[in-house]
Amino acid sequence: MKKPEMTAAILAAKQRLGLSWAAIAASLEMSPVWTTSACLGMNSMAPAVAERLCQVLELPSEVSLALQACPHKQWDKAVPTDPLIYRFYEMINVYGDTIKTLIHEEFGDGIMSAIDFSMDISRVADPKGDRVQIVLNGKFLPYKSW
């Protein structure tokens, strides 16, 4: 089973069972962000976690094996058309150079890791309309000189 078939099976089971990503993640003792990402094919799961997910979602062992496989991370669109995802591209286009400049000023020449990384998404109540809060937490990796 390939990652796209795995994701389709997971999404169908999630809907059939009426579970949220938060509930699935809690059953795995993992974060909802990471769990969702792995189920959508962008991360791999350790065998025990993959097997537990398949138990929770009542899925066959082929799904567990696909969850354990290392993903091939690629993007097939220059700019996505989904409005929510597009807004992240817009944010990076507007603030990307600012983010880079401020990180370099604070840490020096390097990058923020997307490997040694965590993310949290939460709702923040606001009288003018609830807000989405996204916290990105990545290890700074300095470029090496030799």
PDB file of C-alpha atoms in Angstrom:
ATOM      1  CA  MET A   1       0.000   0.000   0.000  1.00  0.00           C
ATOM      2  CA  LYS A   2       1.293   3.463  -0.930  1.00  0.00           C
ATOM      3  CA  LYS A   3       0.906   6.622   1.163  1.00  0.00           C
ATOM      4  CA  PRO A   4      -2.078   8.023  -0.852  1.00  0.00           C
ATOM      5  CA  GLU A   5      -4.077   4.792  -0.356  1.00  0.00           C
ATOM      6  CA  MET A   6      -3.079   4.747   3.302  1.00  0.00           C
ATOM      7  CA  THR A   7      -4.325   8.304   3.792  1.00  0.00           C
ATOM      8  CA  ALA A   8      -7.624   7.502   2.041  1.00  0.00           C
ATOM      9  CA  ALA A   9      -8.157   4.489   4.326  1.00  0.00           C
ATOM     10  CA  ILE A  10      -7.369   6.540   7.437  1.00  0.00           C
ATOM     11  CA  LEU A  11      -9.689   9.379   6.438  1.00  0.00           C
ATOM     12  CA  ALA A  12     -12.526   6.942   5.674  1.00  0.00           C
ATOM     13  CA  ALA A  13     -12.082   5.195   9.040  1.00  0.00           C
ATOM     14  CA  LYS A  14     -11.867   8.518  10.891  1.00  0.00           C
ATOM     15  CA  GLN A  15     -15.153   9.612   9.326  1.00  0.00           C
ATOM     16  CA  ARG A  16     -16.835   6.236   9.831  1.00  0.00           C
ATOM     17  CA  LEU A  17     -15.897   6.231  13.525  1.00  0.00           C
ATOM     18  CA  GLY A  18     -16.646   9.930  14.033  1.00  0.00           C
ATOM     19  CA  LEU A  19     -13.252  10.656  15.599  1.00  0.00           C
ATOM     20  CA  SER A  20     -11.394  13.963  15.677  1.00  0.00           C
ATOM     21  CA  TRP A  21      -7.660  14.265  15.060  1.00  0.00           C
ATOM     22  CA  ALA A  22      -7.296  15.333  18.703  1.00  0.00           C
ATOM     23  CA  ALA A  23      -9.020  12.127  19.882  1.00  0.00           C
ATOM     24  CA  ILE A  24      -6.902   9.954  17.592  1.00  0.00           C
ATOM     25  CA  ALA A  25      -3.709  11.678  18.756  1.00  0.00           C
ATOM     26  CA  ALA A  26      -4.691  11.314  22.409  1.00  0.00           C
ATOM     27  CA  SER A  27      -5.153   7.575  21.921  1.00  0.00           C
ATOM     28  CA  LEU A  28      -1.585   7.447  20.577  1.00  0.00           C
ATOM     29  CA  GLU A  29      -0.198   9.834  23.226  1.00  0.00           C
ATOM     30  CA  MET A  30       1.132  11.994  20.381  1.00  0.00           C
ATOM     31  CA  SER A  31       0.407  15.582  19.329  1.00  0.00           C
ATOM     32  CA  PRO A  32      -2.553  16.232  17.021  1.00  0.00           C
ATOM     33  CA  VAL A  33      -0.343  18.160  14.571  1.00  0.00           C
ATOM     34  CA  TRP A  34       2.223  15.383  14.202  1.00  0.00           C
ATOM     35  CA  THR A  35      -0.414  12.632  14.125  1.00  0.00           C
ATOM     36  CA  THR A  36      -2.372  14.391  11.391  1.00  0.00           C
ATOM     37  CA  SER A  37       0.791  15.009   9.374  1.00  0.00           C
ATOM     38  CA  ALA A  38       1.787  11.338   9.572  1.00  0.00           C
ATOM     39  CA  CYS A  39      -1.717  10.216   8.610  1.00  0.00           C
ATOM     40  CA  LEU A  40      -1.629  12.570   5.624  1.00  0.00           C
ATOM     41  CA  GLY A  41       1.634  10.933   4.528  1.00  0.00           C
ATOM     42  CA  MET A  42       4.232  13.542   5.463  1.00  0.00           C
ATOM     43  CA  ASN A  43       5.891  11.738   8.402  1.00  0.00           C
ATOM     44  CA  SER A  44       6.561   8.132   9.349  1.00  0.00           C
ATOM     45  CA  MET A  45       5.369   6.407  12.513  1.00  0.00           C
ATOM     46  CA  ALA A  46       7.248   4.042  14.787  1.00  0.00           C
ATOM     47  CA  PRO A  47       5.873   0.490  14.518  1.00  0.00           C
ATOM     48  CA  ALA A  48       4.136   0.511  17.920  1.00  0.00           C
ATOM     49  CA  VAL A  49       2.426   3.849  17.195  1.00  0.00           C
ATOM     50  CA  ALA A  50       1.360   2.743  13.705  1.00  0.00           C
ATOM     51  CA  GLU A  51      -0.057  -0.510  15.078  1.00  0.00           C
ATOM     52  CA  ARG A  52      -1.953   1.368  17.797  1.00  0.00           C
ATOM     53  CA  LEU A  53      -3.427   3.741  15.218  1.00  0.00           C
ATOM     54  CA  CYS A  54      -4.631   0.780  13.170  1.00  0.00           C
ATOM     55  CA  GLN A  55      -6.256  -0.717  16.274  1.00  0.00           C
ATOM     56  CA  VAL A  56      -8.014   2.553  17.084  1.00  0.00           C
ATOM     57  CA  LEU A  57      -9.228   3.018  13.494  1.00  0.00           C
ATOM     58  CA  GLU A  58      -9.893  -0.702  12.897  1.00  0.00           C
ATOM     59  CA  LEU A  59      -7.549  -0.792   9.904  1.00  0.00           C
ATOM     60  CA  PRO A  60      -5.499  -3.666   8.420  1.00  0.00           C
ATOM     61  CA  SER A  61      -1.761  -4.217   8.869  1.00  0.00           C
ATOM     62  CA  GLU A  62      -1.059  -2.858   5.355  1.00  0.00           C
ATOM     63  CA  VAL A  63      -1.935   0.594   6.693  1.00  0.00           C
ATOM     64  CA  SER A  64       0.498   0.133   9.580  1.00  0.00           C
ATOM     65  CA  LEU A  65       3.304  -0.754   7.169  1.00  0.00           C
ATOM     66  CA  ALA A  66       2.543   2.290   5.007  1.00  0.00           C
ATOM     67  CA  LEU A  67       2.544   4.529   8.106  1.00  0.00           C
ATOM     68  CA  GLN A  68       6.009   3.220   8.994  1.00  0.00           C
ATOM     69  CA  ALA A  69       7.464   3.916   5.532  1.00  0.00           C
ATOM     70  CA  CYS A  70       9.625   7.002   5.125  1.00  0.00           C
ATOM     71  CA  PRO A  71       7.717   9.581   3.089  1.00  0.00           C
ATOM     72  CA  HIS A  72       8.844  11.229  -0.107  1.00  0.00           C
ATOM     73  CA  LYS A  73       8.142  14.859   0.681  1.00  0.00           C
ATOM     74  CA  GLN A  74       7.319  16.753  -2.460  1.00  0.00           C
ATOM     75  CA  TRP A  75       4.953  19.502  -3.468  1.00  0.00           C
ATOM     76  CA  ASP A  76       3.216  19.282  -6.818  1.00  0.00           C
ATOM     77  CA  LYS A  77       1.865  22.833  -7.036  1.00  0.00           C
ATOM     78  CA  ALA A  78       3.769  26.092  -7.384  1.00  0.00           C
ATOM     79  CA  VAL A  79       1.096  27.935  -5.387  1.00  0.00           C
ATOM     80  CA  PRO A  80      -1.799  25.938  -3.904  1.00  0.00           C
ATOM     81  CA  THR A  81      -5.312  27.063  -4.701  1.00  0.00           C
ATOM     82  CA  ASP A  82      -6.837  26.044  -1.357  1.00  0.00           C
ATOM     83  CA  PRO A  83      -7.523  29.403   0.347  1.00  0.00           C
ATOM     84  CA  LEU A  84      -6.231  28.393   3.780  1.00  0.00           C
ATOM     85  CA  ILE A  85      -2.975  26.932   2.447  1.00  0.00           C
ATOM     86  CA  TYR A  86      -2.576  29.824   0.014  1.00  0.00           C
ATOM     87  CA  ARG A  87      -2.645  32.274   2.946  1.00  0.00           C
ATOM     88  CA  PHE A  88       0.491  30.644   4.336  1.00  0.00           C
ATOM     89  CA  TYR A  89       2.206  31.269   1.016  1.00  0.00           C
ATOM     90  CA  GLU A  90       0.963  34.852   1.200  1.00  0.00           C
ATOM     91  CA  MET A  91       2.339  35.208   4.753  1.00  0.00           C
ATOM     92  CA  ILE A  92       5.734  33.900   3.690  1.00  0.00           C
ATOM     93  CA  ASN A  93       5.791  36.174   0.634  1.00  0.00           C
ATOM     94  CA  VAL A  94       4.988  39.200   2.804  1.00  0.00           C
ATOM     95  CA  TYR A  95       6.954  38.281   5.950  1.00  0.00           C
ATOM     96  CA  GLY A  96       9.518  35.681   4.817  1.00  0.00           C
ATOM     97  CA  ASP A  97      12.403  38.107   4.408  1.00  0.00           C
ATOM     98  CA  THR A  98      11.484  39.718   7.743  1.00  0.00           C
ATOM     99  CA  ILE A  99      11.464  36.330   9.496  1.00  0.00           C
ATOM    100  CA  LYS A 100      14.809  35.431   7.918  1.00  0.00           C
ATOM    101  CA  THR A 101      16.351  38.792   8.831  1.00  0.00           C
ATOM    102  CA  LEU A 102      15.190  38.639  12.451  1.00  0.00           C
ATOM    103  CA  ILE A 103      16.322  35.019  12.895  1.00  0.00           C
ATOM    104  CA  HIS A 104      19.749  35.864  11.479  1.00  0.00           C
ATOM    105  CA  GLU A 105      20.020  38.922  13.718  1.00  0.00           C
ATOM    106  CA  GLU A 106      19.118  36.888  16.811  1.00  0.00           C
ATOM    107  CA  PHE A 107      20.923  33.599  16.044  1.00  0.00           C
ATOM    108  CA  GLY A 108      23.409  34.220  13.226  1.00  0.00           C
ATOM    109  CA  ASP A 109      23.684  32.554   9.826  1.00  0.00           C
ATOM    110  CA  GLY A 110      21.643  29.360   9.782  1.00  0.00           C
ATOM    111  CA  ILE A 111      18.172  27.880   9.510  1.00  0.00           C
ATOM    112  CA  MET A 112      15.275  26.742  11.663  1.00  0.00           C
ATOM    113  CA  SER A 113      14.993  22.969  11.561  1.00  0.00           C
ATOM    114  CA  ALA A 114      11.817  21.355  10.291  1.00  0.00           C
ATOM    115  CA  ILE A 115      13.177  18.025  11.540  1.00  0.00           C
ATOM    116  CA  ASP A 116      13.818  18.958  15.186  1.00  0.00           C
ATOM    117  CA  PHE A 117      10.517  20.818  15.223  1.00  0.00           C
ATOM    118  CA  SER A 118       7.137  21.072  16.885  1.00  0.00           C
ATOM    119  CA  MET A 119       3.973  23.004  16.119  1.00  0.00           C
ATOM    120  CA  ASP A 120       0.867  23.810  18.118  1.00  0.00           C
ATOM    121  CA  ILE A 121      -2.431  25.081  16.704  1.00  0.00           C
ATOM    122  CA  SER A 122      -5.000  26.545  19.064  1.00  0.00           C
ATOM    123  CA  ARG A 123      -8.089  28.739  19.188  1.00  0.00           C
ATOM    124  CA  VAL A 124      -7.814  32.107  20.932  1.00  0.00           C
ATOM    125  CA  ALA A 125     -11.132  33.679  21.911  1.00  0.00           C
ATOM    126  CA  ASP A 126     -11.538  37.261  20.729  1.00  0.00           C
ATOM    127  CA  PRO A 127     -14.653  39.461  20.922  1.00  0.00           C
ATOM    128  CA  LYS A 128     -14.138  40.450  17.261  1.00  0.00           C
ATOM    129  CA  GLY A 129     -14.006  36.775  16.204  1.00  0.00           C
ATOM    130  CA  ASP A 130     -11.930  33.823  17.311  1.00  0.00           C
ATOM    131  CA  ARG A 131      -8.298  33.784  16.195  1.00  0.00           C
ATOM    132  CA  VAL A 132      -6.015  30.994  15.038  1.00  0.00           C
ATOM    133  CA  GLN A 133      -2.734  30.791  16.936  1.00  0.00           C
ATOM    134  CA  ILE A 134       0.078  28.784  15.385  1.00  0.00           C
ATOM    135  CA  VAL A 135       3.327  28.334  17.293  1.00  0.00           C
ATOM    136  CA  LEU A 136       6.304  26.984  15.354  1.00  0.00           C
ATOM    137  CA  ASN A 137       9.216  25.747  17.447  1.00  0.00           C
ATOM    138  CA  GLY A 138      12.298  24.638  15.523  1.00  0.00           C
ATOM    139  CA  LYS A 139      15.883  24.083  16.556  1.00  0.00           C
ATOM    140  CA  PHE A 140      18.329  26.629  15.149  1.00  0.00           C
ATOM    141  CA  LEU A 141      20.986  25.012  12.978  1.00  0.00           C
ATOM    142  CA  PRO A 142      23.940  27.265  12.233  1.00  0.00           C
ATOM    143  CA  TYR A 143      25.750  26.952   8.920  1.00  0.00           C
ATOM    144  CA  LYS A 144      29.205  25.533   9.425  1.00  0.00           C
ATOM    145  CA  SER A 145      32.420  27.006   8.106  1.00  0.00           C
ATOM    146  CA  TRP A 146      35.364  24.863   7.102  1.00  0.00           C
TER     147      TRP A 146
END
